[in-house]
mmCIF file of C-alpha atoms in Angstrom:
data_model
loop_
_atom_site.group_PDB
_atom_site.id
_atom_site.type_symbol
_atom_site.label_atom_id
_atom_site.label_comp_id
_atom_site.label_asym_id
_atom_site.label_seq_id
_atom_site.Cartn_x
_atom_site.Cartn_y
_atom_site.Cartn_z
ATOM 1 C CA MET A 9 3.765 65.664 35.555
ATOM 2 C CA ASP A 10 0.163 64.459 35.305
ATOM 3 C CA GLN A 11 -0.071 61.065 37.026
ATOM 4 C CA THR A 12 -2.696 59.730 34.611
ATOM 5 C CA LYS A 13 -0.466 60.546 31.640
ATOM 6 C CA GLU A 14 2.515 58.942 33.362
ATOM 7 C CA GLN A 15 0.516 55.743 33.948
ATOM 8 C CA ASN A 16 -0.751 55.621 30.345
ATOM 9 C CA ASP A 17 2.656 56.271 28.763
ATOM 10 C CA ASP A 18 5.625 54.277 30.008
ATOM 11 C CA TYR A 19 7.987 56.121 27.612
ATOM 12 C CA GLY A 20 8.966 52.902 25.882
ATOM 13 C CA TYR A 21 10.163 51.082 28.999
ATOM 14 C CA ASN A 22 7.890 48.155 28.117
ATOM 15 C CA LEU A 23 10.330 47.437 25.276
ATOM 16 C CA PHE A 24 13.140 46.977 27.804
ATOM 17 C CA PRO A 25 11.696 44.708 30.541
ATOM 18 C CA GLU A 26 15.026 44.275 32.328
ATOM 19 C CA ARG A 27 15.062 48.013 33.101
ATOM 20 C CA LYS A 28 12.626 47.222 35.928
ATOM 21 C CA LYS A 29 13.810 43.798 36.977
ATOM 22 C CA SER A 30 16.833 41.600 36.489
ATOM 23 C CA LYS A 31 16.828 37.829 36.815
ATOM 24 C CA TYR A 32 20.592 37.717 37.275
ATOM 25 C CA GLN A 33 22.875 40.048 39.116
ATOM 26 C CA LYS A 34 25.051 42.021 36.677
ATOM 27 C CA GLY A 35 28.354 40.251 36.172
ATOM 28 C CA SER A 36 27.191 36.919 37.621
ATOM 29 C CA ILE A 37 28.013 33.539 36.070
ATOM 30 C CA GLY A 38 24.302 33.019 35.438
ATOM 31 C CA GLU A 39 24.126 36.154 33.353
ATOM 32 C CA SER A 40 27.092 35.147 31.202
ATOM 33 C CA LEU A 41 25.869 31.603 30.590
ATOM 34 C CA PHE A 42 22.152 32.026 30.194
ATOM 35 C CA THR A 43 21.503 35.459 28.682
ATOM 36 C CA PHE A 44 24.317 35.570 26.093
ATOM 37 C CA SER A 45 25.644 38.722 27.722
ATOM 38 C CA HIS A 46 29.204 37.535 27.172
ATOM 39 C CA LYS A 47 28.851 37.709 23.371
ATOM 40 C CA CYS A 48 27.214 41.122 23.687
ATOM 41 C CA GLN A 49 30.062 42.389 25.847
ATOM 42 C CA ILE A 50 32.661 41.163 23.355
ATOM 43 C CA MET A 51 30.924 42.914 20.438
ATOM 44 C CA LEU A 52 30.552 46.070 22.540
ATOM 45 C CA HIS A 53 34.289 46.023 23.297
ATOM 46 C CA VAL A 54 35.098 45.725 19.598
ATOM 47 C CA ALA A 55 32.710 48.573 18.767
ATOM 48 C CA VAL A 56 34.107 51.084 21.261
ATOM 49 C CA GLU A 57 37.733 50.165 20.554
ATOM 50 C CA THR A 58 37.709 49.982 16.759
ATOM 51 C CA ASN A 59 34.637 51.637 15.237
ATOM 52 C CA PRO A 60 35.451 55.197 14.071
ATOM 53 C CA TYR A 61 31.873 56.420 14.566
ATOM 54 C CA ALA A 62 31.925 55.346 18.215
ATOM 55 C CA LYS A 63 35.430 56.720 18.785
ATOM 56 C CA VAL A 64 34.399 60.200 17.588
ATOM 57 C CA LEU A 65 31.390 60.214 19.893
ATOM 58 C CA LEU A 66 33.258 58.855 22.911
ATOM 59 C CA GLY A 67 35.909 61.542 22.472
ATOM 60 C CA ALA A 68 33.302 64.264 22.090
ATOM 61 C CA LEU A 69 31.446 63.092 25.189
ATOM 62 C CA LYS A 70 34.656 63.130 27.214
ATOM 63 C CA ASN A 71 35.515 66.635 25.980
ATOM 64 C CA SER A 72 32.012 67.770 26.941
ATOM 65 C CA GLY A 73 32.454 66.576 30.525
ATOM 66 C CA CYS A 74 30.411 63.394 30.073
ATOM 67 C CA ALA A 75 33.001 60.636 29.864
ATOM 68 C CA VAL A 76 31.485 57.234 29.079
ATOM 69 C CA TYR A 77 32.637 54.110 30.916
ATOM 70 C CA LYS A 78 31.828 50.729 29.412
ATOM 71 C CA ASP A 79 30.900 49.037 32.691
ATOM 72 C CA ARG A 80 28.810 51.959 33.928
ATOM 73 C CA HIS A 81 27.077 53.353 30.861
ATOM 74 C CA PHE A 82 26.316 50.246 28.761
ATOM 75 C CA SER A 83 23.997 47.414 29.712
ATOM 76 C CA CYS A 84 23.411 44.225 27.714
ATOM 77 C CA GLU A 85 19.824 43.117 28.249
ATOM 78 C CA ASP A 86 17.025 41.068 26.716
ATOM 79 C CA CYS A 87 14.478 43.350 25.043
ATOM 80 C CA ASP A 88 11.274 43.291 23.058
ATOM 81 C CA GLY A 89 11.846 41.784 19.630
ATOM 82 C CA THR A 90 11.148 45.082 17.845
ATOM 83 C CA VAL A 91 14.130 47.064 19.179
ATOM 84 C CA SER A 92 17.908 46.734 19.134
ATOM 85 C CA GLY A 93 18.858 49.342 21.709
ATOM 86 C CA GLY A 94 17.838 52.409 23.652
ATOM 87 C CA PHE A 95 19.069 55.312 25.732
ATOM 88 C CA ASP A 96 17.732 55.502 29.289
ATOM 89 C CA ALA A 97 17.953 59.178 30.199
ATOM 90 C CA THR A 98 17.049 58.505 33.845
ATOM 91 C CA THR A 99 20.241 56.481 34.372
ATOM 92 C CA SER A 100 22.357 57.812 31.469
ATOM 93 C CA GLN A 101 22.719 54.209 30.312
ATOM 94 C CA ILE A 102 22.746 52.749 26.824
ATOM 95 C CA VAL A 103 20.780 49.506 26.557
ATOM 96 C CA LEU A 104 22.035 46.945 24.040
ATOM 97 C CA CYS A 105 19.495 44.266 23.163
ATOM 98 C CA GLN A 106 21.623 41.132 23.353
ATOM 99 C CA ASN A 107 18.803 38.916 22.071
ATOM 100 C CA ASN A 108 18.403 41.035 18.909
ATOM 101 C CA ILE A 109 22.005 41.986 18.031
ATOM 102 C CA HIS A 110 23.851 39.083 16.422
ATOM 103 C CA GLN A 111 26.417 40.698 14.112
ATOM 104 C CA GLN A 112 29.270 43.123 14.766
ATOM 105 C CA ALA A 113 28.117 45.567 12.075
ATOM 106 C CA HIS A 114 24.705 45.742 13.741
ATOM 107 C CA MET A 115 26.302 46.306 17.143
ATOM 108 C CA ASN A 116 28.425 49.119 15.689
ATOM 109 C CA ARG A 117 25.342 50.922 14.363
ATOM 110 C CA VAL A 118 23.369 50.496 17.582
ATOM 111 C CA VAL A 119 26.240 51.739 19.750
ATOM 112 C CA THR A 120 26.719 54.745 17.466
ATOM 113 C CA HIS A 121 23.001 55.545 17.351
ATOM 114 C CA GLU A 122 22.650 55.473 21.121
ATOM 115 C CA LEU A 123 25.906 57.390 21.701
ATOM 116 C CA ILE A 124 24.435 60.216 19.599
ATOM 117 C CA HIS A 125 21.507 60.313 22.027
ATOM 118 C CA ALA A 126 23.978 60.330 24.921
ATOM 119 C CA PHE A 127 25.907 63.190 23.305
ATOM 120 C CA ASP A 128 22.704 65.198 22.826
ATOM 121 C CA HIS A 129 21.733 64.456 26.423
ATOM 122 C CA CYS A 130 25.086 65.814 27.581
ATOM 123 C CA ARG A 131 25.351 68.956 25.473
ATOM 124 C CA ALA A 132 21.721 70.002 24.920
ATOM 125 C CA HIS A 133 19.899 68.992 28.138
ATOM 126 C CA VAL A 134 17.184 67.270 26.132
ATOM 127 C CA ASP A 135 13.730 67.080 27.732
ATOM 128 C CA TRP A 136 13.133 63.499 26.607
ATOM 129 C CA PHE A 137 9.866 62.941 28.436
ATOM 130 C CA ASN A 138 7.883 66.139 27.927
ATOM 131 C CA ASN A 139 9.084 67.742 24.695
ATOM 132 C CA PHE A 140 8.411 65.755 21.517
ATOM 133 C CA LYS A 141 10.456 68.218 19.448
ATOM 134 C CA HIS A 142 13.546 67.524 21.559
ATOM 135 C CA LEU A 143 13.039 63.780 21.122
ATOM 136 C CA ALA A 144 12.442 64.163 17.380
ATOM 137 C CA CYS A 145 15.589 66.248 16.938
ATOM 138 C CA SER A 146 17.814 63.652 18.573
ATOM 139 C CA GLU A 147 16.171 60.833 16.598
ATOM 140 C CA ILE A 148 16.775 62.751 13.353
ATOM 141 C CA ARG A 149 20.434 63.247 14.227
ATOM 142 C CA ALA A 150 20.865 59.624 15.290
ATOM 143 C CA ALA A 151 19.305 58.281 12.082
ATOM 144 C CA SER A 152 21.356 60.658 9.944
ATOM 145 C CA LEU A 153 24.774 60.346 11.588
ATOM 146 C CA SER A 154 24.905 56.721 12.761
ATOM 147 C CA GLY A 155 24.948 55.012 9.367
ATOM 148 C CA ASP A 156 21.363 53.776 9.800
ATOM 149 C CA CYS A 157 20.522 55.343 6.435
ATOM 150 C CA SER A 158 23.708 54.507 4.576
ATOM 151 C CA PHE A 159 23.341 53.384 0.971
ATOM 152 C CA SER A 160 24.372 49.807 1.765
ATOM 153 C CA ASN A 161 21.857 49.500 4.592
ATOM 154 C CA GLU A 162 19.067 50.917 2.465
ATOM 155 C CA VAL A 163 19.866 48.553 -0.404
ATOM 156 C CA ALA A 164 19.706 45.680 2.090
ATOM 157 C CA ARG A 165 16.190 46.905 2.992
ATOM 158 C CA PHE A 166 15.330 47.119 -0.738
ATOM 159 C CA ASN A 167 14.922 50.872 -0.392
ATOM 160 C CA PHE A 168 16.769 52.829 -3.043
ATOM 161 C CA GLY A 169 16.366 54.991 -6.140
ATOM 162 C CA LEU A 170 14.474 57.906 -4.619
ATOM 163 C CA LYS A 171 15.536 61.539 -4.904
ATOM 164 C CA LYS A 172 16.923 62.860 -1.617
ATOM 165 C CA HIS A 173 16.769 59.311 -0.329
ATOM 166 C CA HIS A 174 18.965 59.875 2.714
ATOM 167 C CA GLN A 175 16.659 62.633 3.972
ATOM 168 C CA GLU A 176 13.559 60.503 3.437
ATOM 169 C CA CYS A 177 15.156 57.557 5.227
ATOM 170 C CA VAL A 178 16.050 59.799 8.173
ATOM 171 C CA ARG A 179 12.486 61.173 8.364
ATOM 172 C CA ASP A 180 11.013 57.679 8.280
ATOM 173 C CA ARG A 181 13.337 56.173 10.873
ATOM 174 C CA ALA A 182 12.980 59.151 13.223
ATOM 175 C CA THR A 183 9.195 58.886 12.990
ATOM 176 C CA ARG A 184 9.296 55.141 13.649
ATOM 177 C CA SER A 185 11.535 55.649 16.676
ATOM 178 C CA ILE A 186 9.167 58.212 18.185
ATOM 179 C CA LEU A 187 6.152 55.961 17.635
ATOM 180 C CA ALA A 188 7.980 53.070 19.332
ATOM 181 C CA VAL A 189 8.454 54.948 22.604
ATOM 182 C CA ARG A 190 5.578 57.465 22.736
ATOM 183 C CA LYS A 191 1.828 56.931 22.550
ATOM 184 C CA ILE A 192 1.014 59.520 19.891
ATOM 185 C CA SER A 193 -0.555 59.287 16.454
ATOM 186 C CA LYS A 194 1.551 58.819 13.348
ATOM 187 C CA GLU A 195 0.274 62.168 12.076
ATOM 188 C CA GLU A 196 1.531 63.947 15.198
ATOM 189 C CA ALA A 197 4.893 62.186 15.003
ATOM 190 C CA VAL A 198 5.323 63.116 11.320
ATOM 191 C CA LYS A 199 4.335 66.731 12.039
ATOM 192 C CA THR A 200 6.845 66.975 14.895
ATOM 193 C CA VAL A 201 9.658 65.562 12.774
ATOM 194 C CA ASP A 202 8.820 67.991 9.940
ATOM 195 C CA GLU A 203 8.873 70.990 12.292
ATOM 196 C CA VAL A 204 12.457 70.410 13.441
ATOM 197 C CA PHE A 205 13.872 68.497 10.494
ATOM 198 C CA ASP A 206 15.925 71.156 8.693
ATOM 199 C CA SER A 207 17.795 72.479 11.721
ATOM 200 C CA CYS A 208 18.410 69.045 13.260
ATOM 201 C CA TYR A 209 19.357 67.320 10.002
ATOM 202 C CA ASN A 210 21.936 70.038 9.351
ATOM 203 C CA ASP A 211 23.458 69.688 12.840
ATOM 204 C CA HIS A 212 26.371 67.311 12.216
ATOM 205 C CA GLU A 213 28.157 67.601 15.573
ATOM 206 C CA PRO A 214 30.468 66.101 16.583
ATOM 207 C CA PHE A 215 31.317 64.709 13.127
ATOM 208 C CA GLY A 216 31.425 67.984 11.224
ATOM 209 C CA ARG A 217 29.822 66.197 8.274
ATOM 210 C CA ILE A 218 27.375 63.376 7.632
ATOM 211 C CA PRO A 219 29.513 60.209 7.724
ATOM 212 C CA HIS A 220 27.981 58.167 4.916
ATOM 213 C CA SER A 221 30.561 55.394 5.286
ATOM 214 C CA LYS A 222 33.324 54.138 7.571
ATOM 215 C CA LYS A 223 35.769 56.043 5.391
ATOM 216 C CA ASP A 224 33.915 59.292 6.148
ATOM 217 C CA ALA A 225 33.848 58.364 9.841
ATOM 218 C CA ARG A 226 37.613 57.773 9.831
ATOM 219 C CA PHE A 227 38.148 61.203 8.278
ATOM 220 C CA ALA A 228 35.868 62.697 10.932
ATOM 221 C CA TYR A 229 37.837 60.931 13.668
ATOM 222 C CA ARG A 230 41.119 62.221 12.213
ATOM 223 C CA ASP A 231 39.707 65.758 12.121
ATOM 224 C CA PHE A 232 38.439 65.361 15.673
ATOM 225 C CA GLU A 233 41.856 64.263 16.919
ATOM 226 C CA ASN A 234 43.537 67.174 15.117
ATOM 227 C CA ARG A 235 41.009 69.579 16.592
ATOM 228 C CA ASP A 236 41.938 68.349 20.061
ATOM 229 C CA ARG A 237 45.630 68.995 19.348
ATOM 230 C CA TYR A 238 44.814 72.496 18.132
ATOM 231 C CA TYR A 239 42.967 73.412 21.304
ATOM 232 C CA GLU A 240 45.707 71.925 23.481
ATOM 233 C CA ASN A 241 48.199 74.333 21.871
ATOM 234 C CA LEU A 242 46.151 77.474 22.452
#
């Protein structure tokens, strides 16, 4: 990789300052008391144990040979105020921005969004750092399948009433995510998203469908469990 390019583009790590340094040792009393990690850990536990979106993805990751362990693959950290989470491909860790996530519903969406990136990382060997199309594809899938663009969330943002609104929301959020972590123009980001949109938007794995609500996600989880039983009997 060109060293000048590497120096000019930190791949979004500036949004996650604790990726490079940590004031408190993980698991220390100082961390729990002074960085609100304890609350983050509680919400994470609830998300992975009860949220149907997360349960589908955790099962799919395990079946793909990439089992996720809460203590190893999740990290509650203070982040830039513009982000809620991220997937660090170099460590296979999901970063949860404890200073920006204050509600369980928000935690559920962030965990789901980042688990989709982890699933893509496992099954597709995504070239996160050198191939913008790979990055765009995973961002499209994460925006589409995580509930980020659900009707209720869009109404809360005062965005509604447009034809094919879910698709437009996914395009917009994928573009914003790329611009947050890569130093490219908006025009280039939009062009990249457009080039891969149809194939990536129509890739619903491991849900089998776009889960527009928790009810859809529960159906997907039921189907996923039944699929596991089917394969076990072959």
